[in-house]
Amino acid sequence: WYERFRWCYTSSGLLVVGGRDAQTNMELVSRYLGENDLFFHVDLPGGAAIVLKTDKGEPDDESILQAAIAAASFSRAWREGLSVADVYYVKGSQVSKHAPPGLYLPKGSFYISGKRSYLRVKLVICVGFQKTPDGIKLTAAPPGAPMLYSICLKPGPMGKEEAARRLKDRLEKWLRENFNKPEGLEVLEESAEIGIDELVRIMPPGRVVIVE
């Protein structure tokens, strides 16, 4: 179900899921945000709703940091070329689609009750292959998330299409060199081609620089 959204697994195996727009933000919160999950959002208007699925346990600090980096990176902060941003997070039980009586809630917004926790994080996302319970998949994840191979991006001057073409060449080269290796890459086709549109779709919302 999560592949309709932005997604990745953290270093401890917890699932991070993010909306792609106002509609999927609302769907994610309405259908998939549990009371004990954590909800993340950049401290700015315009950003992905990010949910860290906690499996009803207490998430580790590294997973919380990775989810916060995702919330900062998939937001207006990236489009504006910021290098850092503040992100808040709360429990799912603190998030509502409806404001209390007498308060107006703009369409596509959420009402947060109670105390918020804040983190200031750098904007950086790595595009590559992650091993999941459903096989090896292409995704975008914060640094520290377990990736078989990835290339990291930060806000920069390069257009997304140009960056996607460069990523495509390097990712496909790695696939060719690692097909039938022990990591389980046999689930991918040896001649697998990665679409430019697919890469653009998973990249952050703005211009980039490839981190070498």
Coordinates of C-alpha atoms in Angstrom, one line a residue:
W1 CA 0.0 0.0 0.0
Y2 CA 2.8 2.4 0.8
E3 CA 4.2 2.6 -2.7
R4 CA 1.6 5.1 -3.7
F5 CA 3.3 7.5 -1.3
R6 CA 6.8 8.5 -0.7
W7 CA 8.4 5.8 1.5
C8 CA 11.6 4.2 2.9
Y9 CA 12.7 2.0 5.7
T10 CA 14.8 3.4 8.5
S11 CA 18.1 2.0 9.9
S12 CA 16.1 -0.1 12.4
G13 CA 13.5 -1.3 9.9
L14 CA 10.7 1.1 10.6
L15 CA 8.6 2.2 7.7
V16 CA 8.5 6.0 6.9
V17 CA 5.6 7.1 4.6
G18 CA 5.0 10.6 3.2
G19 CA 2.4 12.3 1.2
R20 CA 3.1 13.6 -2.4
D21 CA 0.5 16.4 -2.3
A22 CA -2.4 17.8 -0.2
Q23 CA -4.6 14.9 -1.3
T24 CA -2.2 12.1 -0.4
N25 CA -1.2 13.9 2.8
M26 CA -4.9 13.7 3.8
E27 CA -5.3 10.1 2.8
L28 CA -2.1 9.1 4.7
V29 CA -3.3 10.7 7.9
S30 CA -6.9 9.6 7.5
R31 CA -6.2 5.9 6.7
Y32 CA -2.8 5.0 7.9
L33 CA -1.8 7.2 10.9
G34 CA -2.1 5.1 14.1
E35 CA -2.4 6.7 17.5
N36 CA 1.1 5.5 18.5
D37 CA 2.7 6.4 15.2
L38 CA 4.7 9.6 14.9
F39 CA 3.6 12.5 12.6
F40 CA 6.3 14.8 11.2
H41 CA 6.0 18.1 9.3
V42 CA 8.4 20.9 8.4
D43 CA 7.7 24.0 10.4
L44 CA 6.6 25.8 7.2
P45 CA 3.5 25.8 5.1
G46 CA 3.8 23.4 2.2
G47 CA 5.3 20.0 2.9
A48 CA 4.8 16.3 3.0
A49 CA 3.0 14.8 5.9
I50 CA 5.4 12.2 7.1
V51 CA 4.4 9.2 9.2
L52 CA 6.8 7.0 11.1
K53 CA 5.1 3.6 11.7
T54 CA 6.2 2.6 15.2
D55 CA 4.8 -1.0 15.3
K56 CA 3.3 0.1 18.6
G57 CA 6.7 0.4 20.2
E58 CA 9.0 3.3 21.0
P59 CA 10.9 4.4 17.9
D60 CA 14.6 4.8 18.3
D61 CA 16.3 8.2 18.0
E62 CA 17.9 7.4 14.6
S63 CA 14.6 6.5 13.0
I64 CA 13.1 9.7 14.4
L65 CA 16.0 11.7 12.9
Q66 CA 15.6 10.0 9.5
A67 CA 11.9 10.7 9.4
A68 CA 12.6 14.4 10.3
I69 CA 15.1 14.7 7.5
A70 CA 12.5 13.3 5.1
A71 CA 9.9 15.8 6.3
A72 CA 12.4 18.7 5.8
S73 CA 13.6 17.5 2.4
F74 CA 10.2 16.8 0.9
S75 CA 8.9 20.4 1.6
R76 CA 9.0 24.0 0.4
A77 CA 12.3 24.3 2.3
W78 CA 14.0 22.3 -0.5
R79 CA 12.3 24.3 -3.3
E80 CA 13.6 27.5 -1.6
G81 CA 17.1 26.2 -1.5
L82 CA 17.5 26.0 2.3
S83 CA 20.2 23.8 3.7
V84 CA 18.5 23.3 7.1
A85 CA 15.0 23.4 8.4
D86 CA 13.0 22.9 11.6
V87 CA 10.7 19.9 11.8
Y88 CA 8.2 19.1 14.5
Y89 CA 6.8 15.8 15.4
V90 CA 3.9 14.5 17.6
K91 CA 2.1 11.3 18.2
G92 CA -0.7 10.3 15.9
S93 CA -3.2 10.7 18.6
Q94 CA -2.4 14.5 18.6
V95 CA -3.4 15.0 14.9
S96 CA -6.9 15.7 13.8
K97 CA -8.5 16.7 10.5
H98 CA -10.9 18.9 12.3
A99 CA -10.3 22.1 14.4
P100 CA -12.1 22.7 17.7
P101 CA -15.3 24.7 17.6
G102 CA -14.7 28.3 16.8
L103 CA -11.4 27.7 14.9
Y104 CA -11.0 27.6 11.2
L105 CA -8.8 25.0 9.6
P106 CA -7.7 25.6 6.0
K107 CA -8.4 22.8 3.5
G108 CA -5.6 20.2 3.5
S109 CA -4.4 21.2 6.9
F110 CA -4.4 19.3 10.2
Y111 CA -5.0 20.5 13.8
I112 CA -2.2 19.6 16.2
S113 CA -3.0 19.4 19.9
G114 CA -0.6 19.2 22.8
K115 CA 3.2 19.6 22.9
R116 CA 5.4 19.3 19.8
S117 CA 8.9 18.1 19.7
Y118 CA 11.3 19.9 17.4
L119 CA 14.5 19.0 15.5
R120 CA 16.6 21.1 13.2
V121 CA 17.9 18.9 10.4
K122 CA 19.9 19.2 7.2
L123 CA 18.2 18.8 3.8
V124 CA 19.6 15.7 2.0
I125 CA 18.1 12.7 0.3
C126 CA 19.7 9.6 -1.2
V127 CA 18.2 8.0 -4.3
G128 CA 18.9 4.3 -4.8
F129 CA 17.9 0.7 -4.0
Q130 CA 16.5 -0.6 -0.7
K131 CA 15.8 -4.1 0.3
T132 CA 12.2 -4.5 1.5
P133 CA 10.0 -7.4 2.6
D134 CA 8.6 -7.2 -1.0
G135 CA 12.0 -7.3 -2.7
I136 CA 14.6 -4.8 -3.9
K137 CA 13.0 -1.4 -4.8
L138 CA 14.0 2.0 -6.0
T139 CA 13.3 4.7 -3.5
A140 CA 14.6 7.9 -1.9
A141 CA 15.7 7.9 1.7
P142 CA 17.6 10.0 4.2
P143 CA 21.3 9.3 5.0
G144 CA 21.6 6.4 7.4
A145 CA 18.7 4.4 5.9
P146 CA 20.0 1.0 4.8
M147 CA 20.5 1.2 1.0
L148 CA 22.2 -1.4 -1.3
Y149 CA 23.4 1.5 -3.4
S150 CA 22.5 5.2 -3.4
I151 CA 23.5 8.6 -4.6
C152 CA 22.8 11.6 -2.4
L153 CA 21.3 14.9 -3.3
K154 CA 21.2 18.3 -1.7
P155 CA 19.4 21.6 -2.7
G156 CA 21.5 23.1 -5.6
P157 CA 21.5 24.6 -9.1
M158 CA 20.8 21.6 -11.3
G159 CA 17.4 20.9 -12.8
K160 CA 15.6 17.7 -11.7
E161 CA 15.5 16.3 -15.3
E162 CA 19.2 16.7 -15.8
A163 CA 20.0 15.2 -12.4
A164 CA 17.6 12.3 -13.2
R165 CA 19.5 11.5 -16.4
R166 CA 22.8 11.4 -14.5
L167 CA 21.3 9.3 -11.7
K168 CA 19.7 6.9 -14.3
D169 CA 23.1 6.2 -15.8
R170 CA 24.8 5.5 -12.5
L171 CA 22.0 3.4 -11.1
E172 CA 21.6 1.3 -14.2
K173 CA 25.4 0.8 -14.3
W174 CA 25.3 -0.5 -10.7
L175 CA 22.5 -2.8 -11.6
R176 CA 24.4 -4.3 -14.5
E177 CA 27.5 -4.9 -12.4
N178 CA 25.6 -6.4 -9.4
F179 CA 23.0 -8.6 -11.1
N180 CA 23.0 -12.1 -9.7
K181 CA 25.2 -11.1 -6.7
P182 CA 24.2 -12.6 -3.3
E183 CA 22.3 -9.5 -2.2
G184 CA 19.2 -10.8 -3.9
L185 CA 19.3 -8.7 -7.0
E186 CA 18.0 -11.6 -9.1
V187 CA 14.6 -10.1 -8.3
L188 CA 15.5 -7.3 -10.7
E189 CA 15.9 -7.8 -14.4
E190 CA 19.4 -7.8 -15.7
S191 CA 18.4 -5.3 -18.4
A192 CA 16.3 -3.2 -16.0
E193 CA 15.7 0.3 -17.2
I194 CA 14.9 3.1 -14.8
G195 CA 12.6 5.8 -16.2
I196 CA 13.5 9.4 -16.0
D197 CA 9.9 10.2 -14.9
E198 CA 10.2 7.6 -12.1
L199 CA 13.3 9.2 -10.8
V200 CA 11.9 12.7 -11.0
R201 CA 8.8 11.5 -9.1
I202 CA 10.8 10.3 -6.1
M203 CA 13.2 13.2 -6.0
P204 CA 12.7 16.2 -3.7
P205 CA 10.6 19.2 -5.0
G206 CA 13.3 21.5 -6.4
R207 CA 16.6 21.9 -8.0
V208 CA 19.5 19.8 -6.7
V209 CA 23.2 19.1 -6.5
I210 CA 24.6 15.6 -6.7
V211 CA 26.8 14.9 -3.6
E212 CA 30.0 13.2 -4.8

